Coordinates of C-alpha atoms and ligand atoms in Angstrom, one line a residue:
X13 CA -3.5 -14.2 21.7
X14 CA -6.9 -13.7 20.8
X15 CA -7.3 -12.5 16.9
X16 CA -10.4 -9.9 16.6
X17 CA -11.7 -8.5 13.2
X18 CA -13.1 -5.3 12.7
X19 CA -12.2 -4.3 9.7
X20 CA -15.3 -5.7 7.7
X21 CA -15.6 -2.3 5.8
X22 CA -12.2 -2.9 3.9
X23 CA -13.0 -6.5 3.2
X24 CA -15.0 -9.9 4.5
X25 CA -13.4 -13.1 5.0
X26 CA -15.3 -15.9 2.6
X27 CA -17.9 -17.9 3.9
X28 CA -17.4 -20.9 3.9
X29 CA -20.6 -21.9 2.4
X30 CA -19.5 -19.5 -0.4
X31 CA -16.2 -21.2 -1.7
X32 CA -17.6 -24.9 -1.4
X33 CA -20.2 -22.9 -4.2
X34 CA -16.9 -21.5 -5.8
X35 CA -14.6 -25.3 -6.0
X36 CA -16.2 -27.1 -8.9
X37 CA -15.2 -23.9 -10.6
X38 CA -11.8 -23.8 -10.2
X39 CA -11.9 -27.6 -10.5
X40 CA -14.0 -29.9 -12.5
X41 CA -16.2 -27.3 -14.6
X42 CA -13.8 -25.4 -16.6
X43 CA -16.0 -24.7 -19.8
X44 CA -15.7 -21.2 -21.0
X45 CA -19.4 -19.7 -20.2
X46 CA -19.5 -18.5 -24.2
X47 CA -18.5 -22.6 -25.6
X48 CA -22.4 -23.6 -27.2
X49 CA -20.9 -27.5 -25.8
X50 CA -21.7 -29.1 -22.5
X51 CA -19.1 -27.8 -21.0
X52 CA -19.4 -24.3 -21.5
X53 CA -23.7 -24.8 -21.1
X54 CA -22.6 -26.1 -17.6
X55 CA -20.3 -23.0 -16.7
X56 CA -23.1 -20.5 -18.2
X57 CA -25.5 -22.1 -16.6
X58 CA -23.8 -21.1 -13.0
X59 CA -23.0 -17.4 -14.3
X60 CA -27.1 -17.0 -14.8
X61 CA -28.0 -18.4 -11.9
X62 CA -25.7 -16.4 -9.9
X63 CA -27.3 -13.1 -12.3
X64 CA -30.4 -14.1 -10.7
X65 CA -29.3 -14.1 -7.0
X66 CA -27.5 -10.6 -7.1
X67 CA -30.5 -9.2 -9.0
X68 CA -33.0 -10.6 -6.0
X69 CA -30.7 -9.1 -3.4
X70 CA -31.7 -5.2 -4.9
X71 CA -35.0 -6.4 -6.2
X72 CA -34.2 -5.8 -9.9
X73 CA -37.1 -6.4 -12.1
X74 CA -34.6 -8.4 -15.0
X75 CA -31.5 -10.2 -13.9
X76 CA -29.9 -9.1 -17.3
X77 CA -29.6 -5.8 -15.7
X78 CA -27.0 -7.0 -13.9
X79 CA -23.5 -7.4 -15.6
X80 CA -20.6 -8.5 -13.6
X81 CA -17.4 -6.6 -13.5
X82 CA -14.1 -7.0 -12.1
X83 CA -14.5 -5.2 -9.0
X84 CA -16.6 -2.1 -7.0
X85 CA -14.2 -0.1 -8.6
X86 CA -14.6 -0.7 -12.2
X87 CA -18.4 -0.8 -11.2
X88 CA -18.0 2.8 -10.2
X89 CA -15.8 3.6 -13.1
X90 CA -18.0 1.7 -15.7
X91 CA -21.1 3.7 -14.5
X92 CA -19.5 7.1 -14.4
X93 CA -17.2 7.1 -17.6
X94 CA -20.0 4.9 -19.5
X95 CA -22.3 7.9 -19.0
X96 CA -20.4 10.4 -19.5
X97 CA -19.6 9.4 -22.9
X98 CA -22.9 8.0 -23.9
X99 CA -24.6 11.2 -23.1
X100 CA -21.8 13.6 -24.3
X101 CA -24.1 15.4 -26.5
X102 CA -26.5 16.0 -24.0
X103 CA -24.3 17.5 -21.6
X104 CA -21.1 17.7 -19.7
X105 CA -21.8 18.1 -16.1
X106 CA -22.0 15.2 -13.3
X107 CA -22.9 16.0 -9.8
X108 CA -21.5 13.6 -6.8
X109 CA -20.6 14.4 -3.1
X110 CA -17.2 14.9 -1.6
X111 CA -18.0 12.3 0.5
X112 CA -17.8 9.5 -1.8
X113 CA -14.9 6.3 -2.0
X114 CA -12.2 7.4 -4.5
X115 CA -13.5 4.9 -6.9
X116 CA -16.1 7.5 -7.6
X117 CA -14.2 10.5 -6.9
X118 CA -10.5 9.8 -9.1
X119 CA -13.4 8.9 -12.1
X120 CA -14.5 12.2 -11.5
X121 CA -10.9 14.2 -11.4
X122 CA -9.8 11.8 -14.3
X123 CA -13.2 13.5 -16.3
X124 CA -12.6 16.9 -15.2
X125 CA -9.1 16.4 -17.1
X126 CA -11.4 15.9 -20.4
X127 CA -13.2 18.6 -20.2
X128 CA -16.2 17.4 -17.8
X129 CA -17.2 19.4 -15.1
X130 CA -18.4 18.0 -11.8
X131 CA -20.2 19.8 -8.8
X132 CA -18.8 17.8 -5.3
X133 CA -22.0 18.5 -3.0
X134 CA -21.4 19.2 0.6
X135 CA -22.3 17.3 3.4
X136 CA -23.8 18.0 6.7
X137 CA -21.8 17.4 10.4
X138 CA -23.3 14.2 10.0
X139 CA -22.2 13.4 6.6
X140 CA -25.4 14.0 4.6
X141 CA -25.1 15.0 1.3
X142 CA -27.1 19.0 1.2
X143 CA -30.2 18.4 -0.4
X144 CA -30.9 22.1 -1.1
X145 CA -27.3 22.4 -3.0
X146 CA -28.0 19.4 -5.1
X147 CA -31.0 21.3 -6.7
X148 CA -29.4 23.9 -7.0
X149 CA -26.4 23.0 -8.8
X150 CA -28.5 21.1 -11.5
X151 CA -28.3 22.5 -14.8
X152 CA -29.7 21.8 -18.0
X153 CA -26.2 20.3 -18.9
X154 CA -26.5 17.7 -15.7
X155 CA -26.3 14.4 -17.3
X156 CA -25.7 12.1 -14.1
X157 CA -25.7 12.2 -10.7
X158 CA -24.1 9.7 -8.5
X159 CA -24.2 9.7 -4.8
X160 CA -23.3 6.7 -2.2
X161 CA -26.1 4.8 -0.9
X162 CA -23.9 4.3 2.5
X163 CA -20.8 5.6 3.5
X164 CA -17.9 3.3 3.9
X165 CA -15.6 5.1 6.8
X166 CA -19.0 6.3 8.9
X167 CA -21.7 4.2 7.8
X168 CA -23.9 7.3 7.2
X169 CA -27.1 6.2 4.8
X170 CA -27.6 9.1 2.1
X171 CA -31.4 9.8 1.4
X172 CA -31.5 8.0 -1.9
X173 CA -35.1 8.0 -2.6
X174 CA -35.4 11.5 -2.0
X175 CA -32.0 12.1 -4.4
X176 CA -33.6 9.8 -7.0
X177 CA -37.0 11.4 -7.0
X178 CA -35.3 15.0 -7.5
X179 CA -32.8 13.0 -11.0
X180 CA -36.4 11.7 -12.1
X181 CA -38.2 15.2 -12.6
X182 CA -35.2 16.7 -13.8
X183 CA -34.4 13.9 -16.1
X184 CA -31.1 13.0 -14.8
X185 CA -29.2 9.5 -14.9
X186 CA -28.8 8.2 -10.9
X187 CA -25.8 6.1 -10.2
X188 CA -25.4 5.2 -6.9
X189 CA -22.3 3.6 -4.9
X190 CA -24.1 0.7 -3.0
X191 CA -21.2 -1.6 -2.7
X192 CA -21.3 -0.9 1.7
X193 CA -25.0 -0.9 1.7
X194 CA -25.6 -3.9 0.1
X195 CA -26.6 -7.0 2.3
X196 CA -26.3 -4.7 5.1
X197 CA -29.7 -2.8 4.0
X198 CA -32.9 -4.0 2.5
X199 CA -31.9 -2.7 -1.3
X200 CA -35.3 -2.8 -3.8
X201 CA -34.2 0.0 -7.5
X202 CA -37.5 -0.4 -8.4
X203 CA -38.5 1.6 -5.3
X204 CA -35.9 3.8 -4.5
X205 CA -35.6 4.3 -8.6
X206 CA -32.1 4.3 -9.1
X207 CA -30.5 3.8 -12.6
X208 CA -27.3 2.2 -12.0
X209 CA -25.5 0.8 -8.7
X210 CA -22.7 -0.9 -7.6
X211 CA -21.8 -4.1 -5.8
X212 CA -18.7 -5.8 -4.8
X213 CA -18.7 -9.4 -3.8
X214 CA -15.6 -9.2 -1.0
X215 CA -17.6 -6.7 1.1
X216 CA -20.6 -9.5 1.4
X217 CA -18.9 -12.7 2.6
X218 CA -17.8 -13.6 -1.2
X219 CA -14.4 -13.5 -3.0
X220 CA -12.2 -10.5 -4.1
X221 CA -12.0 -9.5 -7.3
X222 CA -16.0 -9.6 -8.7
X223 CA -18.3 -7.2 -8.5
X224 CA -21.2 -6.0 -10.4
X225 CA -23.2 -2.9 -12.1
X226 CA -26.9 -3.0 -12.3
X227 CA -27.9 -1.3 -15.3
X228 CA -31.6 -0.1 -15.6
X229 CA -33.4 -1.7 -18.5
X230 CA -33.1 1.2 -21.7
X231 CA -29.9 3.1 -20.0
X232 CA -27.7 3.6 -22.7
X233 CA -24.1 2.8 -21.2
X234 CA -21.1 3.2 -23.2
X235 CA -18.6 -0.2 -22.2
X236 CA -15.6 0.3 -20.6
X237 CA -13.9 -2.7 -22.2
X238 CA -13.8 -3.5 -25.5
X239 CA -13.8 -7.0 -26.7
X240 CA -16.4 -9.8 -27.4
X241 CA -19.2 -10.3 -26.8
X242 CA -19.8 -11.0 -23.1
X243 CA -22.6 -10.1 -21.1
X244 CA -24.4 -8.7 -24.0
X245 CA -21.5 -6.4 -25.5
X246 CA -21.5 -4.4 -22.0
X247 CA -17.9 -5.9 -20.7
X248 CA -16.1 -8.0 -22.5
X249 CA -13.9 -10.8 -21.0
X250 CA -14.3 -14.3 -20.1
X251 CA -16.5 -14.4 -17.5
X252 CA -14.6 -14.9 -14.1
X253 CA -17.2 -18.1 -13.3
X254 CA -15.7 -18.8 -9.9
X255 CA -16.0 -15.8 -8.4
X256 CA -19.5 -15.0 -9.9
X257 CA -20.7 -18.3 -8.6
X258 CA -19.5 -17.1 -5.3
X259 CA -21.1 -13.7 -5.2
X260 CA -24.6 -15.7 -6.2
X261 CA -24.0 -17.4 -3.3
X262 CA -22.9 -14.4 -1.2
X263 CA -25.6 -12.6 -2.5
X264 CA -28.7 -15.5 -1.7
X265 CA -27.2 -15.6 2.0
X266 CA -27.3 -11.8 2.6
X267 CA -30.7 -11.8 1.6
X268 CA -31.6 -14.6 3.8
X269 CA -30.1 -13.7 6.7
X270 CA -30.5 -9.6 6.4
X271 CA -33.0 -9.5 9.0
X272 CA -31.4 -11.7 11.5
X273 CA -27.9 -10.0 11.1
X274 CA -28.5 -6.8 11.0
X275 CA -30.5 -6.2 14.7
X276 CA -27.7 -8.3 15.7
X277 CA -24.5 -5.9 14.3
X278 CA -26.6 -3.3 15.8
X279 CA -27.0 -4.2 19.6
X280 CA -22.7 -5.5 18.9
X281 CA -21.8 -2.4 17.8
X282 CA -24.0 0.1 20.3
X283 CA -22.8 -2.4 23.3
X284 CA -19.0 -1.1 21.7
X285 CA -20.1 2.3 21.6
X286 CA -21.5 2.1 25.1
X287 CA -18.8 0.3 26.6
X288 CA -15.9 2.9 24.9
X289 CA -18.3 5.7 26.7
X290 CA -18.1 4.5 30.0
X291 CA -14.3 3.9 30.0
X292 CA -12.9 7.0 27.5
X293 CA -13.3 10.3 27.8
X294 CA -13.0 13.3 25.3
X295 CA -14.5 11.0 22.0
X296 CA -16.9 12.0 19.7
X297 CA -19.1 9.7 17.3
X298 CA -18.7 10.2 13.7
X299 CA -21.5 9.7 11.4
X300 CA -25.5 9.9 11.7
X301 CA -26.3 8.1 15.0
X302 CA -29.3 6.8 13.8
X303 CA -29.3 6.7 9.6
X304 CA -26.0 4.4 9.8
X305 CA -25.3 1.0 8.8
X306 CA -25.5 -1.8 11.5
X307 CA -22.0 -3.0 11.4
X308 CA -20.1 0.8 11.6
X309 CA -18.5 2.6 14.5
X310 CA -16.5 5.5 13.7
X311 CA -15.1 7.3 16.8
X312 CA -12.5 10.0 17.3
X313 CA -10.4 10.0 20.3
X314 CA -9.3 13.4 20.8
X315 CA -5.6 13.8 21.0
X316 CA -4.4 11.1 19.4
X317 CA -3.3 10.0 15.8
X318 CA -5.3 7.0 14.3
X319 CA -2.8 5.5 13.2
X320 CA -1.0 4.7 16.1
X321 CA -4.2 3.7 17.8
X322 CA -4.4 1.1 15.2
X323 CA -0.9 -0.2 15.4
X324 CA -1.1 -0.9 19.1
X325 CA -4.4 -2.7 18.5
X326 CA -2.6 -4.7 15.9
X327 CA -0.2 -5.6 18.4
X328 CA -3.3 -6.7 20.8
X329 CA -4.3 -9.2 18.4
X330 CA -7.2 -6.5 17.0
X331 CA -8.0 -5.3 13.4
X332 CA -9.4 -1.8 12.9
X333 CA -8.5 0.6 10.5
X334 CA -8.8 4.5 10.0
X335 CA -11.0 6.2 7.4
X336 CA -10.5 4.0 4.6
X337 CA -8.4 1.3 3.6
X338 CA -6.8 3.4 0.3
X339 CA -5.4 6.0 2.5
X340 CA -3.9 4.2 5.2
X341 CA -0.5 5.0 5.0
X342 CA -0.8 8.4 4.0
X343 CA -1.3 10.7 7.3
X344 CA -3.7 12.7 5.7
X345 CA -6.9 13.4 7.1
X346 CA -10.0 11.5 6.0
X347 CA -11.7 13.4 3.0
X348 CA -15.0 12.2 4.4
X349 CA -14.1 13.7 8.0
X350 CA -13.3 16.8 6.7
X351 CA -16.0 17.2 4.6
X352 CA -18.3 16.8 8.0
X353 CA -16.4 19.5 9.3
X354 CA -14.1 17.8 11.9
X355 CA -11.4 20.0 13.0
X356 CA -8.1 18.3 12.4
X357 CA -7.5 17.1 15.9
X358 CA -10.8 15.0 15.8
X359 CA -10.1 13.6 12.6
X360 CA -7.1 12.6 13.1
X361 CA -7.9 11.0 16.1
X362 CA -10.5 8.9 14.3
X363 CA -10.7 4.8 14.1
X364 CA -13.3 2.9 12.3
X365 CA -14.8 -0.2 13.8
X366 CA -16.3 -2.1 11.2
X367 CA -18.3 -5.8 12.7
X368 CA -19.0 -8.7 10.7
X369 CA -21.5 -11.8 11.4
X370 CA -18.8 -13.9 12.9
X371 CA -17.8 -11.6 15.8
X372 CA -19.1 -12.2 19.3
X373 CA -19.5 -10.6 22.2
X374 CA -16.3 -12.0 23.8
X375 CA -14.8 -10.3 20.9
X376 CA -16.2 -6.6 22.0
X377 CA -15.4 -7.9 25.7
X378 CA -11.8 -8.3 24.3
X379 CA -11.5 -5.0 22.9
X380 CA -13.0 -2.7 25.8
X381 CA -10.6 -4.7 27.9
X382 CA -7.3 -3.6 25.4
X383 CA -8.7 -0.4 23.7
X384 CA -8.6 2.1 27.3
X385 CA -4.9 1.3 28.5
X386 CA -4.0 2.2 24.6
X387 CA -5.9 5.3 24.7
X388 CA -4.5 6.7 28.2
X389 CA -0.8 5.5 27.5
X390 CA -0.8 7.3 24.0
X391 CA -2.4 10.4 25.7
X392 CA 0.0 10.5 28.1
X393 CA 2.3 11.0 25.4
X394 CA 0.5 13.4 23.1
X395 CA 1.6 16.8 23.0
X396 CA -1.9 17.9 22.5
X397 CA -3.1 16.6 25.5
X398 CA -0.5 18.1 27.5
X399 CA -1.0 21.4 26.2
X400 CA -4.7 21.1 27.2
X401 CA -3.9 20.1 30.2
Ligands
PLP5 C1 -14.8 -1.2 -1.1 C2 -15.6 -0.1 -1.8 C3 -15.4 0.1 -3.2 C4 -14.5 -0.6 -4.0 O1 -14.8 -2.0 -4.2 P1 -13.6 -3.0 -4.7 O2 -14.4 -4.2 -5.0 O3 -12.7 -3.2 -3.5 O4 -12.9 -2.4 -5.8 C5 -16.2 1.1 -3.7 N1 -17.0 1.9 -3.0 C6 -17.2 1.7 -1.7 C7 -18.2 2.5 -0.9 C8 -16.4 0.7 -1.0 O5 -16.6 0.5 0.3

């Protein structure tokens, strides 16, 4: 049976050019990155020069504003909490959207526990974050905002620039949540003026379990772990020098090929979209259908549960998820869809298609073929449809 991947938003298979880059790693060149010997020069050697490629890919101005973490998550948590204490003097109030990935949201809740109290902005049918509310709910206690550059269960691109321009006048730290948008989006923080953002390697083509927080030269940051003295006394640990090599590598290759791929997920995805038009009725796109990233196809088919959608493409051979990987299994609605203001039947109904570079057009071909008899055999058992009806 033919095996299709479209689940690139929860996670990317690695390149292979990315774990020849990660081998000698895990093999030969074992020196701990801190050891002043040859051995550990080798191994620090690769952690710099892997710095150097993730800061090209956002265009920061040093590569020691980059400090590599253990994941997208602890990115999101290091910015958030590391703020939050450094600037507890200032203030006590963060502003994010309710649209964000629960790494930045449960940081939030877990704050509000301590005392911190955090504005959740709403978002537009389209799931952009209400620019007019933002400024609004700034107060003279607002020590950071932190807002998703792309969303990861519709793709929707938040406008960034105009977010960082507002944090700027007011003074405000900017964290932003970049780990979808980046290699999928020309990044440059130096333009947009950001003050922190997060990566994570396994969303670019590179291994699980790395990721990275740029830090803007002169942000104070509390750490979040405590130890030595590893990347200059911002998070302690050996370095993980396999996996960083590997999101260097992940990260020079999504820079190189940014231009190429992306025009290419675009016409793959909109030849999905327009082929799931033609043969299925009653759907509805979720997301901005322009100010969206290349690879992401959210779609609702009304009537129907996600889930089960998903489990009979799984049995077709075809990987797709709902919302978001962390709340599969849980029948709730997506927090995201509700926040756009999907009624429940819609967002139930919802199934993310997320593309990756690999996937062809054979592979889209494959899936209009499987996807309509799904859809008309589960509506023919939906209650909802037959009440309609
Ligand atoms: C995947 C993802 C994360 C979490 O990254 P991990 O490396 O899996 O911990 C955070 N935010 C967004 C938007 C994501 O898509």
């Amino acid at each position: 049976m033919r095996k299709v991947y479209l689940d690139h938003n929860a996670t990317t298979p690695v390149s292979p050019i990315v774990l020849e880059a990660m081998l000698p790693y895990l093999k030969d060149i074992y020196g701990n990155p801190s050891s002043i010997h040859e051995f550990g020069r080798i191994a620090r050697k690769a952690v710099e020069e892997a710095r150097a490629e993730v800061a090209s890919l956002i265009n920061a101005k040093d590569a020691q504003e980059i400090v590599f973490t253990g994941s997208g998550t602890e990115a999101d948590n290091f910015a958030i909490k590391g703020i939050a204490h450094a600037l507890k003097n200032k203030g006590n109030h963060i502003i994010t959207s309710c649209i964000e990935h629960h790494a930045v949201l449960n940081v939030c809740k877990f704050l509000e526990k301590e005392g911190t109290r955090v504005t959740y902005l709403p978002v537009d049918n389209n799931g952009i974050v209400d620019i007019n509310e933002l400024k609004k709910s700034i107060t003279d206690k607002t020590i950071l905002i932190s807002i998703m550059l792309a969303n990861n269960e519709v793709g929707t691109i938040e406008p960034i620039e105009e977010i960082a321009s507002i944090a700027k006048e007011k003074g405000i730290i900017l964290h932003t949540d970049a780990v979808q948008a980046a290699g999928k989006l020309p990044i440059d923080v130096q333009k947009i003026g950001v003050d922190l953002l997060s990566m994570s390697a396994h969303k670019i083509y590179g291994p699980k379990g790395i990721g990275a927080l740029y830090i803007k030269k002169g942000i104070k940051i509390t750490p979040l772990i405590s130890g030595g003295h590893h990347e200059r006394n911002r998070r302690a640990g050996t370095e993980n020098v396999a996996g960083i090599a590997g999101f260097g590598k992940a990260a020079y290759l999504a820079e190189k090929e940014l231009s190429r791929e992306s025009p290419y997920l675009v016409g793959l995805r909109d030849y999905l979209h327009e082929g799931i038009k033609k043969k299925i009725q009653e759907i509805r796109l979720n997301g901005d259908p322009k100010k969206r990233l290349p690879n992401t196809l959210n779609i609702s088919f009304k009537y129907l549960e996600g889930e089960s959608i998903i489990l009979n493409l799984d049995l077709e051979g075809v990987a797709v998820s709902t919302g978001s990987a962390c709340t599969s299994g849980s029948l709730e609605p997506s927090h995201v869809l509700v926040a756009m203001g999907l009624d429940a039947v819609d967002a139930q109904g919802s199934v993310r298609f997320s593309l990756g570079h690999d996937n062809k057009k054979e592979d889209i071909d494959y899936v209009l073929e499987v996807l309509p008899p799904i859809i008309d055999r589960l509506r023919k058992m939906s209650p909802l449809y037959k009440e309609k009806k």
